[in-house]
Short mmCIF file of C-alpha atoms in Angstrom, two decimals:
data_model
loop_
_atom_site.label_atom_id
_atom_site.label_comp_id
_atom_site.label_asym_id
_atom_site.label_seq_id
_atom_site.Cartn_x
_atom_site.Cartn_y
_atom_site.Cartn_z
CA MET A 984 -100.36 -75.45 -118.31
CA ASP A 985 -99.34 -76.25 -114.86
CA PRO A 986 -101.78 -74.56 -112.28
CA ILE A 987 -99.36 -74.39 -109.57
CA VAL A 988 -95.81 -72.61 -109.55
CA SER A 989 -93.17 -72.32 -107.36
CA ARG A 990 -91.72 -69.61 -105.38
CA ASP A 991 -88.53 -69.47 -107.10
CA TRP A 992 -90.65 -69.50 -110.54
CA LEU A 993 -92.54 -66.45 -109.69
CA ALA A 994 -88.99 -64.58 -108.24
CA THR A 995 -87.63 -65.13 -111.42
CA ARG A 996 -90.46 -63.78 -113.39
CA LEU A 997 -90.61 -60.64 -111.33
CA GLU A 998 -87.71 -59.33 -112.50
CA THR A 999 -88.78 -59.58 -116.09
CA ASP A 1000 -90.49 -56.97 -118.08
CA ASP A 1001 -93.58 -58.81 -118.33
CA PRO A 1002 -94.07 -60.13 -114.39
CA PRO A 1003 -97.38 -61.83 -113.33
CA ARG A 1004 -100.27 -60.05 -111.54
CA ILE A 1005 -99.92 -61.13 -108.18
CA VAL A 1006 -103.34 -61.22 -106.27
CA ASP A 1007 -103.20 -61.58 -102.08
CA VAL A 1008 -106.59 -62.88 -101.15
CA ARG A 1009 -105.96 -62.45 -97.20
CA GLU A 1010 -107.59 -59.78 -95.18
CA SER A 1011 -106.66 -56.34 -95.70
CA TRP A 1012 -105.43 -55.96 -92.26
CA GLU A 1013 -102.62 -58.86 -93.14
CA TYR A 1014 -102.03 -57.30 -96.35
CA GLU A 1015 -101.71 -53.80 -94.90
CA GLY A 1016 -100.13 -54.85 -91.45
CA ILE A 1017 -97.82 -57.65 -92.02
CA GLY A 1018 -96.87 -57.13 -95.39
CA HIS A 1019 -97.10 -58.67 -98.98
CA LEU A 1020 -95.50 -59.82 -102.19
CA PRO A 1021 -94.02 -57.38 -104.32
CA GLY A 1022 -96.52 -55.58 -106.50
CA ALA A 1023 -99.54 -57.72 -105.04
CA VAL A 1024 -102.87 -56.33 -105.07
CA ASN A 1025 -105.28 -57.35 -102.42
CA VAL A 1026 -108.45 -58.97 -103.38
CA PRO A 1027 -109.93 -60.33 -99.68
CA PHE A 1028 -111.47 -63.79 -99.67
CA ASP A 1029 -115.01 -62.45 -98.90
CA ARG A 1030 -114.81 -60.44 -101.68
CA PHE A 1031 -115.08 -63.28 -104.44
CA ARG A 1032 -117.75 -65.40 -102.85
CA ASP A 1033 -121.57 -64.90 -102.46
CA GLU A 1034 -122.56 -63.80 -99.04
CA GLY A 1035 -126.40 -63.96 -99.32
CA ASP A 1036 -128.33 -66.35 -97.61
CA ASP A 1037 -129.65 -68.08 -100.68
CA ALA A 1038 -125.85 -69.35 -101.59
CA PRO A 1039 -123.45 -68.73 -98.75
CA GLY A 1040 -120.08 -68.91 -99.86
CA MET A 1041 -120.88 -69.61 -103.49
CA LEU A 1042 -119.46 -68.15 -106.64
CA PRO A 1043 -120.14 -64.09 -106.65
CA GLY A 1044 -121.60 -64.13 -110.41
CA SER A 1045 -119.61 -63.48 -113.42
CA GLU A 1046 -120.52 -59.33 -113.25
CA ALA A 1047 -119.60 -59.14 -109.88
CA PHE A 1048 -116.23 -60.93 -110.20
CA GLY A 1049 -115.46 -58.99 -113.59
CA GLU A 1050 -115.93 -55.81 -111.56
CA LEU A 1051 -113.97 -56.76 -108.78
CA LEU A 1052 -111.02 -57.87 -111.40
CA SER A 1053 -111.27 -54.37 -112.86
CA GLU A 1054 -110.75 -52.72 -109.32
CA ALA A 1055 -107.63 -54.76 -109.10
CA GLY A 1056 -105.99 -53.46 -112.39
CA ILE A 1057 -106.12 -57.21 -114.05
CA GLU A 1058 -106.69 -57.51 -117.93
CA ALA A 1059 -107.88 -60.79 -119.29
CA ASP A 1060 -104.58 -61.72 -120.87
CA ASP A 1061 -102.60 -61.34 -117.55
CA THR A 1062 -100.89 -64.00 -116.06
CA ILE A 1063 -102.30 -64.28 -112.68
CA VAL A 1064 -100.66 -66.25 -109.54
CA ALA A 1065 -102.73 -66.06 -106.06
CA TYR A 1066 -101.71 -66.43 -102.57
CA ASP A 1067 -102.59 -66.51 -98.94
CA ASP A 1068 -101.21 -67.34 -96.20
CA THR A 1069 -103.41 -70.61 -95.25
CA HIS A 1070 -101.21 -73.07 -97.32
CA GLY A 1071 -103.28 -71.82 -100.57
CA VAL A 1072 -106.84 -73.16 -99.54
CA PHE A 1073 -108.34 -69.28 -99.91
CA ALA A 1074 -106.11 -68.61 -103.03
CA ALA A 1075 -107.10 -71.66 -104.79
CA ARG A 1076 -110.66 -70.60 -104.42
CA PHE A 1077 -109.51 -67.30 -106.43
CA LEU A 1078 -108.08 -69.75 -109.09
CA VAL A 1079 -111.00 -71.73 -109.39
CA THR A 1080 -113.41 -68.90 -109.49
CA ALA A 1081 -111.21 -66.82 -112.29
CA LEU A 1082 -111.24 -70.28 -114.19
CA VAL A 1083 -114.81 -70.72 -114.41
CA TYR A 1084 -115.32 -67.07 -115.24
CA GLY A 1085 -113.01 -67.53 -118.31
CA HIS A 1086 -109.64 -66.53 -117.33
CA GLU A 1087 -107.19 -68.52 -118.74
CA ASP A 1088 -104.00 -67.91 -117.22
CA VAL A 1089 -104.44 -68.15 -113.17
CA ARG A 1090 -101.75 -70.22 -111.14
CA LEU A 1091 -101.67 -70.76 -107.51
CA LEU A 1092 -98.43 -70.15 -105.77
CA SER A 1093 -96.51 -73.17 -104.00
CA GLY A 1094 -96.55 -72.36 -100.08
CA ASP A 1095 -98.11 -69.14 -98.93
CA TYR A 1096 -97.03 -65.96 -97.60
CA SER A 1097 -94.80 -67.41 -94.42
CA ALA A 1098 -92.93 -69.89 -97.11
CA TRP A 1099 -92.23 -66.84 -99.49
CA SER A 1100 -91.21 -64.37 -96.80
CA ARG A 1101 -88.58 -66.84 -95.40
CA GLU A 1102 -86.91 -66.86 -99.02
CA HIS A 1103 -87.79 -63.77 -100.86
CA PRO A 1104 -88.49 -59.77 -100.28
CA THR A 1105 -91.55 -58.67 -99.00
CA GLU A 1106 -92.99 -54.99 -99.17
CA SER A 1107 -95.54 -53.08 -97.22
CA GLY A 1108 -98.10 -50.42 -97.93
CA THR A 1109 -100.79 -50.66 -100.45
CA VAL A 1110 -100.58 -51.09 -104.11
CA GLU A 1111 -103.27 -49.01 -105.99
CA PRO A 1112 -103.60 -50.06 -109.52
CA GLY A 1113 -105.52 -48.25 -112.57
CA ALA A 1114 -108.62 -49.55 -113.03
CA THR A 1115 -109.49 -51.58 -116.07
CA GLU A 1116 -112.35 -52.92 -117.99
CA TYR A 1117 -112.37 -56.51 -117.02
CA GLU A 1118 -115.12 -58.46 -119.18
CA PRO A 1119 -115.39 -62.10 -117.90
CA THR A 1120 -116.06 -64.91 -120.45
CA PRO A 1121 -117.75 -67.92 -118.24
CA LEU A 1122 -117.18 -71.41 -119.46
CA PRO A 1123 -119.92 -72.93 -121.22
CA SER A 1124 -121.22 -75.86 -119.59
CA GLU A 1125 -119.32 -78.67 -121.55
CA ALA A 1126 -116.02 -76.86 -120.65
CA SER A 1127 -116.94 -75.96 -117.03
CA PRO A 1128 -115.45 -78.48 -114.13
CA LEU A 1129 -118.76 -77.33 -112.03
CA ILE A 1130 -121.43 -79.81 -111.58
CA ASP A 1131 -124.90 -79.65 -110.12
CA ARG A 1132 -127.11 -81.92 -107.69
CA ALA A 1133 -128.37 -83.12 -110.98
CA GLY A 1134 -125.29 -84.19 -112.46
CA VAL A 1135 -124.04 -85.62 -108.94
CA GLU A 1136 -126.81 -88.09 -108.74
CA ALA A 1137 -126.24 -89.06 -112.42
CA ALA A 1138 -122.37 -89.38 -111.60
CA LEU A 1139 -123.01 -91.61 -108.71
CA ASP A 1140 -125.51 -93.51 -110.89
CA ARG A 1141 -122.64 -94.23 -113.09
CA GLY A 1142 -120.03 -95.22 -110.25
CA ALA A 1143 -118.11 -92.07 -110.31
CA LEU A 1144 -115.97 -91.46 -107.06
CA LEU A 1145 -116.94 -89.25 -104.77
CA VAL A 1146 -114.20 -87.66 -102.76
CA ASP A 1147 -115.25 -85.58 -99.42
CA THR A 1148 -112.10 -83.02 -98.47
CA ARG A 1149 -113.49 -82.46 -95.05
CA GLU A 1150 -112.60 -83.45 -91.53
CA GLU A 1151 -113.30 -86.91 -90.05
CA PHE A 1152 -116.00 -85.79 -87.65
CA GLU A 1153 -117.71 -83.95 -90.60
CA PHE A 1154 -117.60 -86.61 -92.95
CA GLU A 1155 -118.94 -89.33 -90.10
CA GLU A 1156 -121.67 -87.06 -89.50
CA ALA A 1157 -122.98 -86.87 -93.03
CA ARG A 1158 -121.21 -87.62 -96.28
CA LEU A 1159 -122.53 -88.34 -99.66
CA PRO A 1160 -123.08 -91.98 -100.90
CA GLY A 1161 -119.99 -94.13 -101.01
CA ALA A 1162 -117.72 -91.00 -100.86
CA VAL A 1163 -114.02 -91.69 -99.95
CA ARG A 1164 -112.30 -89.05 -97.22
CA LEU A 1165 -109.39 -86.79 -98.57
CA ASP A 1166 -108.84 -84.01 -95.85
CA TRP A 1167 -107.51 -81.16 -98.20
CA ARG A 1168 -104.80 -80.72 -95.70
CA THR A 1169 -103.34 -83.89 -96.49
CA VAL A 1170 -101.28 -83.03 -99.15
CA VAL A 1171 -99.64 -79.91 -97.81
CA ASP A 1172 -96.07 -80.31 -96.35
CA ASP A 1173 -96.04 -78.66 -92.98
CA GLU A 1174 -92.66 -77.56 -93.06
CA SER A 1175 -92.34 -76.02 -96.18
CA ARG A 1176 -95.79 -75.19 -96.79
CA GLY A 1177 -96.17 -76.32 -100.11
CA LEU A 1178 -97.55 -79.69 -101.67
CA LYS A 1179 -95.87 -82.88 -100.37
CA PRO A 1180 -93.42 -84.62 -103.30
CA GLN A 1181 -95.57 -85.78 -106.45
CA GLU A 1182 -94.88 -89.54 -105.71
CA GLU A 1183 -95.87 -89.16 -102.14
CA LEU A 1184 -99.09 -87.30 -103.21
CA GLU A 1185 -99.77 -89.78 -105.90
CA ALA A 1186 -99.38 -92.80 -103.36
CA LEU A 1187 -101.86 -91.44 -100.96
CA LEU A 1188 -104.36 -90.75 -103.41
CA ALA A 1189 -103.85 -94.15 -104.82
CA GLU A 1190 -104.65 -95.69 -101.58
CA ARG A 1191 -108.09 -94.07 -101.18
CA GLY A 1192 -108.62 -95.30 -104.87
CA ILE A 1193 -108.34 -91.41 -106.24
CA THR A 1194 -106.65 -92.36 -109.50
CA PRO A 1195 -106.47 -90.53 -112.97
CA ASP A 1196 -108.58 -93.39 -114.32
CA ARG A 1197 -111.62 -92.92 -112.31
CA GLU A 1198 -114.45 -90.11 -112.57
CA ILE A 1199 -113.87 -87.78 -109.68
CA VAL A 1200 -116.32 -85.97 -107.91
CA LEU A 1201 -115.39 -83.43 -105.28
CA TYR A 1202 -117.54 -81.74 -102.53
CA CYS A 1203 -117.07 -80.44 -99.15
CA ASN A 1204 -119.50 -77.97 -97.45
CA THR A 1205 -119.52 -74.91 -99.29
CA ALA A 1206 -116.77 -75.50 -102.14
CA ARG A 1207 -113.53 -73.57 -100.28
CA ARG A 1208 -111.89 -76.86 -99.34
CA ILE A 1209 -112.43 -78.47 -102.67
CA SER A 1210 -111.02 -75.82 -104.46
CA HIS A 1211 -107.50 -76.45 -103.35
CA THR A 1212 -108.07 -80.24 -103.94
CA TYR A 1213 -109.27 -79.45 -107.63
CA VAL A 1214 -106.12 -77.51 -108.19
CA VAL A 1215 -103.65 -80.30 -106.83
CA LEU A 1216 -105.44 -82.90 -108.99
CA SER A 1217 -104.88 -80.68 -112.12
CA HIS A 1218 -101.46 -80.32 -111.14
CA LEU A 1219 -101.05 -84.16 -111.04
CA GLY A 1220 -103.01 -84.47 -114.70
CA TYR A 1221 -106.00 -85.71 -113.70
CA GLU A 1222 -108.59 -84.82 -116.31
CA ASP A 1223 -112.07 -86.20 -115.27
CA VAL A 1224 -112.85 -83.87 -112.21
CA ALA A 1225 -116.04 -82.22 -111.28
CA PHE A 1226 -116.53 -79.39 -108.78
CA TYR A 1227 -119.63 -79.56 -106.88
CA GLU A 1228 -120.10 -75.98 -106.24
CA GLY A 1229 -123.23 -76.69 -104.08
CA SER A 1230 -121.51 -79.11 -101.68
CA LEU A 1231 -122.93 -80.95 -98.77
CA THR A 1232 -125.07 -77.63 -98.15
CA GLU A 1233 -126.99 -77.97 -101.14
CA TRP A 1234 -127.24 -81.66 -101.08
CA LEU A 1235 -128.44 -81.46 -97.59
CA ALA A 1236 -131.32 -78.63 -98.14
CA ALA A 1237 -132.40 -81.03 -101.09
CA ASP A 1238 -132.77 -84.03 -98.91
CA GLY A 1239 -130.11 -85.87 -100.75
CA ARG A 1240 -128.84 -89.33 -99.68
CA VAL A 1241 -126.35 -89.34 -97.14
CA GLU A 1242 -124.41 -91.76 -95.03
CA THR A 1243 -123.41 -91.47 -91.61
CA GLY A 1244 -120.97 -93.40 -88.94
CA GLU A 1245 -117.24 -93.96 -88.42
CA ALA A 1246 -115.00 -94.02 -91.30
CA ASP A 1247 -113.16 -96.96 -92.97
CA ASP A 1248 -109.39 -97.46 -93.01
CA ARG A 1249 -109.46 -95.77 -96.39
CA THR A 1250 -111.21 -92.69 -95.52
CA LYS A 1251 -109.52 -91.95 -91.62
#
């Protein structure tokens, strides 16, 4: 199943008797004041992240996520399409969260609200779905893309490729040992607001040594930016990709080994 769907695909599916459930992860004032996709429910980004001091920005927990999807009127067998207005990075975080908690069919809209509104109708007002009783079924550890700090250490020892999806100045301040940099925005086309063509994506990944035959571990600061990169690599058929949920925030708190200094040609 391709985790990314086109705007035309979604527009066609919305005309059927069994349309996908659309989730808008923007702030409520954007959803209500600017408009939204037809039938979309609003699940703001801050609702599906843990804001506690111990784990800022991390996964909310399966029970909390289940309650959130119940409020949104979503069933476990629904096809979900998530979007935002920031090239998909916040919506990708929703997608990864849903996958980790066992939702099988969740997709990312290629582009975002701005891209959709240039081509297809939007609507205003609030969609208030009937509540459901959503029961998350978190993936077992062997099936989950999540990797913990000990797992990252082991991956380093195996020669896995660590991919840092942050900006250059962040990378130079501190990074995991041997990491290469792939700013998550590099894969986005500024004009279409969706992904760059597949051949271009494959070429820019290969320049950094990010190829399908490698074991890859993604990290950023609090796992938002790696969500988009994870979805993109899945879209391209990469199979051995781990998602370091704790990312650099946890790594530094545990006094993990880091490198600093100017990036080389592969990581600028």
